[in-house]
Structure formats: structure tokens, C-alpha cells
Coordinates of C-alpha atoms and ligand atoms in Angstrom, one line a residue:
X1 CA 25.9 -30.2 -7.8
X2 CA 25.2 -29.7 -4.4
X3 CA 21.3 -29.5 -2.6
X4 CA 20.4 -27.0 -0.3
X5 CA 19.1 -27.9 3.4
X6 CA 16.3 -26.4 4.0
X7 CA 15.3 -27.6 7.2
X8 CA 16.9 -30.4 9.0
X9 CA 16.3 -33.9 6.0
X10 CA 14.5 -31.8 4.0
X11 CA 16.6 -30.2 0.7
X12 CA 16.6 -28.0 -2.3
X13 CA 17.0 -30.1 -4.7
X14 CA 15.8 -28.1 -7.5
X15 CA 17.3 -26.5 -10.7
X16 CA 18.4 -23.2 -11.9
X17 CA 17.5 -22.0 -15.5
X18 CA 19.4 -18.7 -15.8
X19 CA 18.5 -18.3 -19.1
X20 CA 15.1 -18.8 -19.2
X21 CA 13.9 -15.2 -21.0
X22 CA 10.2 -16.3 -22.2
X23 CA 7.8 -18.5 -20.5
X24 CA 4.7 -18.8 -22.9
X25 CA 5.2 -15.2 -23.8
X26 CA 5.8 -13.7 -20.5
X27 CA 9.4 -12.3 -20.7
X28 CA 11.6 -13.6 -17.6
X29 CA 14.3 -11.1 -17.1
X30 CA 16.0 -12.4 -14.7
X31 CA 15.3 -16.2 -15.6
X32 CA 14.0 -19.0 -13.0
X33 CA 14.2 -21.8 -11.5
X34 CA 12.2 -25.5 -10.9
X35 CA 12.5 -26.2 -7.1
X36 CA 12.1 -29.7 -6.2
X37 CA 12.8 -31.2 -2.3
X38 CA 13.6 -34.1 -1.3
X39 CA 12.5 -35.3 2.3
X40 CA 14.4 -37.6 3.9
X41 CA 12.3 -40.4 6.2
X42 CA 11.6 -44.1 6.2
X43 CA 9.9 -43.1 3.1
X44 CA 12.1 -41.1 1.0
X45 CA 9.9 -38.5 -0.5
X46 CA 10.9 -36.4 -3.7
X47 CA 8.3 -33.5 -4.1
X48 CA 8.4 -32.5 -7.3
X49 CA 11.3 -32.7 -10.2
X50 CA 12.3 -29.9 -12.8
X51 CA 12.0 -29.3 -16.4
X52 CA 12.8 -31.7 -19.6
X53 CA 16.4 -30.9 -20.2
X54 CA 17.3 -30.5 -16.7
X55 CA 17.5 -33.7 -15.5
X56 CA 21.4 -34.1 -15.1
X57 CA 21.5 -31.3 -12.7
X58 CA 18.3 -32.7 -10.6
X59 CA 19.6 -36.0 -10.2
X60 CA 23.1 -34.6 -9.2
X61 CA 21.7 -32.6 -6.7
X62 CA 19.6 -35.5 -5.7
X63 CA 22.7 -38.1 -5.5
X64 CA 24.4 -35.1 -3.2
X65 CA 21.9 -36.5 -0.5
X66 CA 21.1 -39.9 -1.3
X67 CA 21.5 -42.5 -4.1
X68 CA 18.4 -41.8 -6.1
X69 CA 17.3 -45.4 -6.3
X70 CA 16.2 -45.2 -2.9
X71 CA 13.2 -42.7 -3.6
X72 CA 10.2 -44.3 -2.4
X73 CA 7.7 -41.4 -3.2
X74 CA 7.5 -39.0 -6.1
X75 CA 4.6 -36.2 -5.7
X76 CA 3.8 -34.6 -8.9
X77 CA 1.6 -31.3 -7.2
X78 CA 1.4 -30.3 -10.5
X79 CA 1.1 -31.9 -14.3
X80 CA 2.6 -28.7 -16.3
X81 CA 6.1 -29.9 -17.7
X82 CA 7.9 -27.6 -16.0
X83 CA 7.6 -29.5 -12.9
X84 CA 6.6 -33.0 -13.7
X85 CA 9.2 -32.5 -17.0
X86 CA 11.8 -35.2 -15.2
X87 CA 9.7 -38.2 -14.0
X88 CA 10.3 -40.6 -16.3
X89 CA 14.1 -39.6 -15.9
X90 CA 13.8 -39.9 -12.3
X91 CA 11.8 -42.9 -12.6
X92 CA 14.7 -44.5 -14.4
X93 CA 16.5 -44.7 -11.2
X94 CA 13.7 -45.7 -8.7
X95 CA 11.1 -47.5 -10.9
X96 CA 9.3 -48.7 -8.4
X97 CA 9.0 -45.7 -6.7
X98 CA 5.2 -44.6 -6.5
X99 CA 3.7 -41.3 -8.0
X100 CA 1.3 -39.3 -6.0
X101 CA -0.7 -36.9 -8.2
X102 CA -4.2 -34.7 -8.2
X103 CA -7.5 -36.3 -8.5
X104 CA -9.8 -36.4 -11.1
X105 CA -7.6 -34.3 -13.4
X106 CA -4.0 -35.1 -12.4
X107 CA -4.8 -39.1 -12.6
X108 CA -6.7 -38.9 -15.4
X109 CA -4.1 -36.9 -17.7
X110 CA -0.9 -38.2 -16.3
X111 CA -0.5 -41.5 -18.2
X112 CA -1.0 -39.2 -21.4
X113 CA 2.5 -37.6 -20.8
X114 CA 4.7 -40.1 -19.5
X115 CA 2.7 -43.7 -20.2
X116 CA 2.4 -46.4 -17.6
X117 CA 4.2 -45.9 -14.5
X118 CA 2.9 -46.3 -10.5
X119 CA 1.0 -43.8 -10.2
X120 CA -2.1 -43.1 -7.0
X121 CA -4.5 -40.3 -7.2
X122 CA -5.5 -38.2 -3.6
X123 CA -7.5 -35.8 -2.8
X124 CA -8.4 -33.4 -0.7
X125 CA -8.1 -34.4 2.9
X126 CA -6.0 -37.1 1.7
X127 CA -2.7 -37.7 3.9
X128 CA 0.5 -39.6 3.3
X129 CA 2.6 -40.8 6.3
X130 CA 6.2 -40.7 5.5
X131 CA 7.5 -42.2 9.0
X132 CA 8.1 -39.2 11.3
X133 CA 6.6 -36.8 9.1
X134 CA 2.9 -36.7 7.1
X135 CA 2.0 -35.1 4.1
X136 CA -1.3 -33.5 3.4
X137 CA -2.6 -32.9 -0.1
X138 CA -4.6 -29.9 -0.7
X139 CA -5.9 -29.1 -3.6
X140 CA -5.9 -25.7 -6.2
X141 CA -7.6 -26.1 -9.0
X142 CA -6.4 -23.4 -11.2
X143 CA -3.8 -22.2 -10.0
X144 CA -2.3 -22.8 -11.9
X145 CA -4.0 -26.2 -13.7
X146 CA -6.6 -28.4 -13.0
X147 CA -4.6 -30.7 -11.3
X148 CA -2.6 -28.2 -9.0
X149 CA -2.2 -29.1 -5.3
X150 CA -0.1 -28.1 -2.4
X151 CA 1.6 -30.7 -0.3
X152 CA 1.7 -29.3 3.9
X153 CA 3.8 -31.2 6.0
X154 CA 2.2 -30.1 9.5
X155 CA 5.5 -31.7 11.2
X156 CA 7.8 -28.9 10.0
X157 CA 4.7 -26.4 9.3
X158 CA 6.3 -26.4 5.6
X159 CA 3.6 -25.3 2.6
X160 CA 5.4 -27.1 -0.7
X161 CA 3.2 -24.7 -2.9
X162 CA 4.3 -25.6 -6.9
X163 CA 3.1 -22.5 -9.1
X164 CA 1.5 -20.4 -6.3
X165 CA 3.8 -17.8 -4.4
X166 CA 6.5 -18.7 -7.2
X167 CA 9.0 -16.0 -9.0
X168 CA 10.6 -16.6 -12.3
X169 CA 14.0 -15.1 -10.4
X170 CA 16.7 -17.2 -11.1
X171 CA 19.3 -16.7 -8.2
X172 CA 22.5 -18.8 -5.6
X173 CA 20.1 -17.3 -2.7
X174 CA 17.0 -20.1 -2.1
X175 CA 15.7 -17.7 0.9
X176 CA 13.7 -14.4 1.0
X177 CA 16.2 -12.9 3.6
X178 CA 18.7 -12.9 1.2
X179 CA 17.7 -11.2 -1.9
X180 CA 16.5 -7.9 -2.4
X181 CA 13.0 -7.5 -1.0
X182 CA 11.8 -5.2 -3.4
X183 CA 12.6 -7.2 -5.9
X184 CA 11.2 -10.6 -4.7
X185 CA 8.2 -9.1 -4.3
X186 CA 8.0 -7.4 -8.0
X187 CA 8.8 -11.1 -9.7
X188 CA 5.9 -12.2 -7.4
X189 CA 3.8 -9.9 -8.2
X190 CA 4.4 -10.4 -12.4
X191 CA 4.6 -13.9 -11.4
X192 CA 1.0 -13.9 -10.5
X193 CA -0.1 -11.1 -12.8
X194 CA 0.9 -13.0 -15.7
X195 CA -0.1 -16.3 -14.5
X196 CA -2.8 -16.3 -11.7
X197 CA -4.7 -13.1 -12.4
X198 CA -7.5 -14.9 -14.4
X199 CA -8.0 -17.0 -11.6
X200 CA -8.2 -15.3 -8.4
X201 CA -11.6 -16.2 -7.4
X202 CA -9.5 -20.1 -6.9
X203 CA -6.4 -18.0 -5.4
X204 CA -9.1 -16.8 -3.0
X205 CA -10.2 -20.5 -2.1
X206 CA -6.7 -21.8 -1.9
X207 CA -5.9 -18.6 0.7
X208 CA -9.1 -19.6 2.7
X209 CA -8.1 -23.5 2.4
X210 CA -4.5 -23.0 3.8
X211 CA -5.3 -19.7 6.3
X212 CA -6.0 -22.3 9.6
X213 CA -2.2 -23.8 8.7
X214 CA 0.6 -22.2 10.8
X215 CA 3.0 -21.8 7.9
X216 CA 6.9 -21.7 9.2
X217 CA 8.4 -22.1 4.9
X218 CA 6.4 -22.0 1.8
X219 CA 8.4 -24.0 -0.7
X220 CA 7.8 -22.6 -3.9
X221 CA 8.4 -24.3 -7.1
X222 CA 9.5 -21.6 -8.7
X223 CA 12.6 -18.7 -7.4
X224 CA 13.0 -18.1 -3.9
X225 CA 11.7 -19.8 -0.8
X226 CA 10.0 -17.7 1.6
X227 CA 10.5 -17.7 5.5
X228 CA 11.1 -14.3 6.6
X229 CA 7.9 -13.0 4.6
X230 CA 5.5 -15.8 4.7
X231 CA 2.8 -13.2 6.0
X232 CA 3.8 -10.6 3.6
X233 CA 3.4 -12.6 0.1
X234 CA 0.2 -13.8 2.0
X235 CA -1.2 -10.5 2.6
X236 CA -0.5 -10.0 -0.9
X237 CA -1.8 -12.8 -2.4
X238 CA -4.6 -12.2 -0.4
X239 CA -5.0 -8.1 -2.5
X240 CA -3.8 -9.5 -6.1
X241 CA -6.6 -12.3 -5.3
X242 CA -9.3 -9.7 -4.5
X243 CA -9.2 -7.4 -7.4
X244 CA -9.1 -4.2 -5.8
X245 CA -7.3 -1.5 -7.4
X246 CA -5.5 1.6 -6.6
X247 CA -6.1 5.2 -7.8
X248 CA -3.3 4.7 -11.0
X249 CA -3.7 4.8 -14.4
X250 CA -1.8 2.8 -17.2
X251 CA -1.4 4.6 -20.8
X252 CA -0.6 1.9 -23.4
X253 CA -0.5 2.9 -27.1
X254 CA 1.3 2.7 -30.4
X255 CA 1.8 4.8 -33.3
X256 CA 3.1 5.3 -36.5
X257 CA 3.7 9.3 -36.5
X258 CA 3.4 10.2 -33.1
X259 CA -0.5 11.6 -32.7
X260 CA -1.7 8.5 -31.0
X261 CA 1.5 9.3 -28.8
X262 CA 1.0 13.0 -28.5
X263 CA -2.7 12.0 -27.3
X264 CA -1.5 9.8 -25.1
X265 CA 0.7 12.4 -23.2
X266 CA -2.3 14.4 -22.7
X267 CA -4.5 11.6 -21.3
X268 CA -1.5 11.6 -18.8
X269 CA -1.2 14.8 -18.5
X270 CA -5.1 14.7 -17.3
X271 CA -4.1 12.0 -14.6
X272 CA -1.3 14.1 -13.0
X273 CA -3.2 17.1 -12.5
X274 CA -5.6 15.3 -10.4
X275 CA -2.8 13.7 -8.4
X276 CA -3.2 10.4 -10.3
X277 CA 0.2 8.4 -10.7
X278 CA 0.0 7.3 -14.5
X279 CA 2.5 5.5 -16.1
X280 CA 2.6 5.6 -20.0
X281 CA 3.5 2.3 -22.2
X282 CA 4.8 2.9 -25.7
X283 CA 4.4 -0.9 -27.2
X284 CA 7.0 -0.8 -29.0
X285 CA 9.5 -0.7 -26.8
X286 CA 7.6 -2.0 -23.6
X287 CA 7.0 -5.8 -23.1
X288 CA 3.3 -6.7 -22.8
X289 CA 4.1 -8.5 -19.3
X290 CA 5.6 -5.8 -17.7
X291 CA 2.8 -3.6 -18.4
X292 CA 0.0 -6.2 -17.0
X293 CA 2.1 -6.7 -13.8
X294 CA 1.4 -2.6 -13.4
X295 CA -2.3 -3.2 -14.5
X296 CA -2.8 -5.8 -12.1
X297 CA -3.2 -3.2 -9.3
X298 CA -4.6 -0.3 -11.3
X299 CA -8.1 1.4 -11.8
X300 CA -7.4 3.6 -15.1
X301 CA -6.3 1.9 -18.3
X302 CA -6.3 3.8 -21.5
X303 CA -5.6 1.9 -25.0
X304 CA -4.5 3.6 -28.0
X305 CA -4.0 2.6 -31.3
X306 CA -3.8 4.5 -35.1
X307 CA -5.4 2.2 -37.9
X308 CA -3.1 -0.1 -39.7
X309 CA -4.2 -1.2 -42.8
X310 CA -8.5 -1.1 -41.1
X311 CA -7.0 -2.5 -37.9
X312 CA -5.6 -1.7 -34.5
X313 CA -1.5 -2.1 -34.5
X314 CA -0.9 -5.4 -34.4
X315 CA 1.4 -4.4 -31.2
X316 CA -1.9 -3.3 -29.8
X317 CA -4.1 -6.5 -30.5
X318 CA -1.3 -8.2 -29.3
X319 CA -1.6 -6.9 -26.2
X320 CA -5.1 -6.8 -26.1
X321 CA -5.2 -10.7 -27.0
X322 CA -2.7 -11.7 -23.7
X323 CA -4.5 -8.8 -21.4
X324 CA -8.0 -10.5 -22.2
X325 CA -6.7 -14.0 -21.6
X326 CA -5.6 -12.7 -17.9
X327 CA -8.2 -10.4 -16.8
X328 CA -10.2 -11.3 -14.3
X329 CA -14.2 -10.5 -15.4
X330 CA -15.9 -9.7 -12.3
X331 CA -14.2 -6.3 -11.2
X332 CA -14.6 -3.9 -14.0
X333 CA -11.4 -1.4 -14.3
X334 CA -12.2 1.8 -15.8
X335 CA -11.1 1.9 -19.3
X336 CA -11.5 3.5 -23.1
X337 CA -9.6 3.7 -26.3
X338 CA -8.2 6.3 -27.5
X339 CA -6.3 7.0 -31.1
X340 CA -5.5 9.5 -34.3
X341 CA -6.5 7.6 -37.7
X342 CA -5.9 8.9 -41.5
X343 CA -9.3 8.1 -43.3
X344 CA -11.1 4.7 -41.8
X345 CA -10.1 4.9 -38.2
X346 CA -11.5 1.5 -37.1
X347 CA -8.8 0.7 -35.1
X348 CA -10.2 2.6 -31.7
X349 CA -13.7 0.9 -32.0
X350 CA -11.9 -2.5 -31.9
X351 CA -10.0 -1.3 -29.2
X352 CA -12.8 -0.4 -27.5
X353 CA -14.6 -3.8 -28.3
X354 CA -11.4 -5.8 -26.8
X355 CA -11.4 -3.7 -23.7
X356 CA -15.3 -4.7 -23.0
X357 CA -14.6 -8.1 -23.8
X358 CA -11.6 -7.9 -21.0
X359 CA -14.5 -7.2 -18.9
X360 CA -13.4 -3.7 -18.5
X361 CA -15.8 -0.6 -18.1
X362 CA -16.3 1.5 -20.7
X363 CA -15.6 4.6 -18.3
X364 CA -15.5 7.3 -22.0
X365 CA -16.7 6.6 -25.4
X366 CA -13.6 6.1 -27.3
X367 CA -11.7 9.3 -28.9
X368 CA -10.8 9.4 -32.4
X369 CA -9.2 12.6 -33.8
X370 CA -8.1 12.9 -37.5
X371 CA -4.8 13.1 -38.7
X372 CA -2.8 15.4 -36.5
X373 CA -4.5 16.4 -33.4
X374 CA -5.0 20.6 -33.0
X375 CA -4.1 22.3 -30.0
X376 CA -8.0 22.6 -29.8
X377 CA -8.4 18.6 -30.0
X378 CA -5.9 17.9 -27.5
X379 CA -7.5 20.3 -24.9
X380 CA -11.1 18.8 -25.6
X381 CA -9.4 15.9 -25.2
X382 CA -7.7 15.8 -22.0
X383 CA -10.9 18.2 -20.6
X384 CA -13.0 15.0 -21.5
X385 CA -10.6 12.8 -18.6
X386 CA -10.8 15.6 -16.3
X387 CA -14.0 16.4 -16.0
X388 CA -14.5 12.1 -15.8
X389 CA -12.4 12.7 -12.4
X390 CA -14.6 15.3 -10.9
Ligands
FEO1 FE1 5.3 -23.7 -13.1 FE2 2.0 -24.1 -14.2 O1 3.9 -24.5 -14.1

């Protein structure tokens, strides 16, 4: 298999994985891919490697360029297996090749997954001279794990930035200019709604830490390369990062005979006549990171559930459990829990319960209606979200 030159010595020498379709429950439609590059100096520099499994198509890509027994350096910017999977692989071919990784975190956790091999901890401000080019290590706690970093090469104004900017969008294309924009920019945007959007006070810092850098590529380590949009996933970043919302609201529910659902149209219903784009979620048939990547950006979010048994759905807590574990505490949205019950109705309360503990406003006191809801109920009820938008 063939690498990719991405700038004059410096290649794609990553992997594709078409079939990827779940990443830790995020559902990857369109697959993805573990970038690695290798820079060719007096030093030859491999940034990164690929997943476990992957390694015949890494070093094949690798031996397009160069024999990989003459790799001199091996930067790990990021512990998580999905990256770092194919050291001791690569590390079979060049064993005396020297690791770079994160300090405290990265050095202190690395021997745990692949034993005793060469490995050197840097940190911030730390720099690695390659021959004609240097490498500067910057790191980003958090995003995605302790140990993240970013590796600048000011030389060819090149950001290699692991996890952050990344897509799961598997593709031949390795640039920005040569897939569908809209697109790109929707993976990146689930990308970080599904794995950054806990931490975007540390997106923030790693924006701020990088903004004085003229940035020609970011090298992602996941998906596409960007070149042609450098300021516009920046600028985005920069939004997802700050929490601010627009004027949408998301309607998620489940039910068993349709009066959590016929609710639920009316809450939209509400929206719409004040000229407030909602979109409406069915759980069972929607996949719980598609609707965060739409929540990521809005203000409104209404949960409802019927009682199961003295519980929410278990689609519901389901997707209550992965929307708490991503939402970001400081900014609340404006949210409340909705739902249609047969005699205990306990479900909406612990709806209710999980949005606070999301960090969420409590923006109405949650709506329970028994059994089928009346004309008169339904009114009352969407007359309660209209006259919240006043
Ligand atoms: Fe792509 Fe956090 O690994």
C-alpha cells in the first residue's frame, strides 16, 4: 500500500478502517481512519501509528517510503489504542528507535500497555530537532486523555493534532478540498460532540495555546487533513469550545402507545410557532450520537419518557446515561421532561433528575399526563412552552 505525500518528506502513512460502525458507542457511519506520518530527515520521525490489527497495512505504507528499520523517532501524541495500538509492531522493526510521549501521564502509563521499550517523556515547551526540521510538543490534557499532545513542526507550519480536529470519515481523499464540505464539517462536528464536548474548557486552552502558530496543515489523526479550511474548523472549534447555543430545540422521547409521542409533537408544535427550528428524536429509531451532535449547538432540549415497569425507557436512560457523560456543566441549556404514564408515572421525575444532573436548567416543571392525553391536555400543554417563550 501506497503513502500519501503530504508535503514535500512528510507522508500519510496512516490506515483506513472502512468498517469501523461503533467507537465506544458512538455509531461511525461512514467509518474512519488512524492517520500516522512519517517525516523524512536525518532523523526519521514516525508520528503516530494506527490501531491493533492494522499493522500490516501501516508498515506497508511505511516500507512505500522507507525500510521501516530506519525509524529513528516514534511520537506517541496520544496513549489511547487507537493511535499508539501498533508500537510494539512497529517497534519490531526499529527496536532501537526512541519513543517520545506526554509527561506526567503519558510516561507514567505507557510501560503499562506495551512493557519496556525506549521511551522519553516532554513537555510543554519541549522541542525535538530532527535535522532540517524541529518538533514542538504541546500539550492537551483532555482532549482527548490525559496524556494528549500536539506535535507543531514550525518548519512546514504543520499542526499533527491526534484526537483534536479529527472525523471518524473513512475516505481515498486525505484533503479537505476534496470531499464534500458539508460533510467534513458534520463528522467534525459529531466528532467533537461525542468526544470533546465534556471538555471544552481544555479545547479552549489548547485553541489559546496554538492561536500565535501560523498553521499551513493540521494533520489530524483521525479522517481528513485540513488545508483549505484550517480557519474554518478553528472558528468552529473555537464555538463547540465556548458553549454557546442557538435558538433550536431538540425533542427526544420514547413510547410504548404513542402519547409520550403525541406530546412530543405538540412541544414541537410550540417551537415552530415561535419560529424555533426543533427537530424531534424518536429513540427508537434514532441513534443517541446523532442526536447529541444536534444538541451540541442547541438551547431547548425536551426529554420524554412513559414508565416502564417504575422507570424511564431504558432507551431513554440510555440516552440520558451517554448525554450526562458529555455535557459540559457550566452553561445550563434549557431543558424539562415531559411524558404520559398508566398508574406510577415515575419515569418523568427521573427524567427530570438526569437532566439536572447533565447540568441542565430546569426551564418547566416536568409534565405528566395520564393515560391518553385530551385535546384539553395537549393544549395546556403546549400553552405551558409558549407562554415560557414570551
Ligand atoms: Fe482517537 Fe482518544 O483516540
Amino acid at each position: 500500500m501506497q503513502a500519501v505525500e503530504i508535503k514535500k518528506g512528510i507522508y500519510w502513512v496512516g490506515v483506513i478502517d472502512w468498517n469501523l460502525r461503533n467507537f465506544h458507542g458512538y455509531r461511525t457511519g461512514r467509518g474512519s481512519s488512524y492517520n500516522a506520518y512519517l517525516i523524512i530527515d536525518e532523523k526519521i520521525t514516525l508520528i503516530d501509528t494506527a490501531k491493533v490489527g492494522f499493522k500490516n497495512e501501516l508498515l506497508s505504507r511505511i516500507s512505500s517510503v522507507i525500510d521501516p528499520a530506519k525509524i529513528d523517532y516514534i511520537i506517541c501524541n496520544h496513549l489511547e489504542q487507537d493511535h499508539s495500538g501498533c508500537i510494539p509492531a512497529v517497534m519490531e522493526k526499529c527496536p532501537n528507535a526512541q519513543i517520545y510521549t506526554c509527561m506526567p501521564n503519558g510516561l507514567k502509563n505507557i510501560p503499562k500497555f506495551y512493557g519496556d521499550l525506549n521511551y522519553k517523556g516532554v513537555k510543554a515547551g519541549d522541542s525535538l530537532n530532527i535535522g532540517s526540521r524541529t518538533l514542538r510538543f504541546i500539550p492537551v490534557p483532555m482532549l482527548h486523555w490525559p496524556d494528549s499532545m500536539f506535535t507543531y513542526c514550525p518548519e512546514e507550519k504543520i499542526l499533527f493534532s491526534n484526537d483534536g480536529f479529527g472525523q471518524h470519515f473513512a475516505a481515498t481523499e486525505r484533503f479537505d478540498n476534496e470531499v464534500n464540505f458539508n460533510t467534513l464539517m458534520y463528522e467534525a462536528k459529531k466528532y467533537y460532540a461525542n468526544i470533546l464536548m465534556l471538555y471544552g474548557h481544555q479545547a479552549a486552552t489548547a485553541l489559546k495555546a496554538v492561536s500565535t502558530l501560523p498553521i499551513d496543515i493540521i494533520a489530524t489523526g483521525h479522517g481528513i487533513i485540513w488545508h483549505k479550511y484550517v480557519d474554518k474548523i478553528i472558528d468552529n472549534y473555537k464555538k463547540w469550545s465556548s458553549n454557546d447555543t442557538e435558538e433550536k430545540a431538540i425533542i427526544v422521547y420514547d413510547s410504548m402507545w404513542h402519547s409520550t409521542e403525541t406530546m412530543a409533537k405538540y412541544i414541537v408544535e410550540a417551537f415552530s410557532q415561535k419560529k424555533i427550528p426543533a427537530q424531534l428524536y424518536d429513540l427508537k429509531i434514532n441513534h443517541i450520537s446523532d442526536i447529541v451532535t444536534d444538541i451540541l449547538t442547541a438551547k431547548y432540549i425536551a426529554v420524554g419518557s412513559p414508565t416502564l415497569n417504575n422507570n424511564m425507557m431504558p432507551t431513554v436512560a440510555s440516552f440520558l446515561c451517554y448525554l450526562k457523560g458529555l455535557s459540559p456543566k457550566d452553561k445550563g441549556r434549557l431543558s424539562f421532561a415531559f411524558g404520559s404514564y398508566g398508574w406510577g408515572g415515575q419515569s418523568i421525575a427521573q427524567a427530570e433528575d438526569e437532566l439536572k444532573a447533565c447540568g441542565f436548567t430546569i426551564w418547566i416543571d416536568k409534565i405528566r399526563i395520564k393515560n391518553i392525553p385530551s385535546n384539553e391536555e395537549l393544549k395546556q400543554l403546549k400553552n405551558t412552552v409558549l407562554e415560557k417563550l414570551s
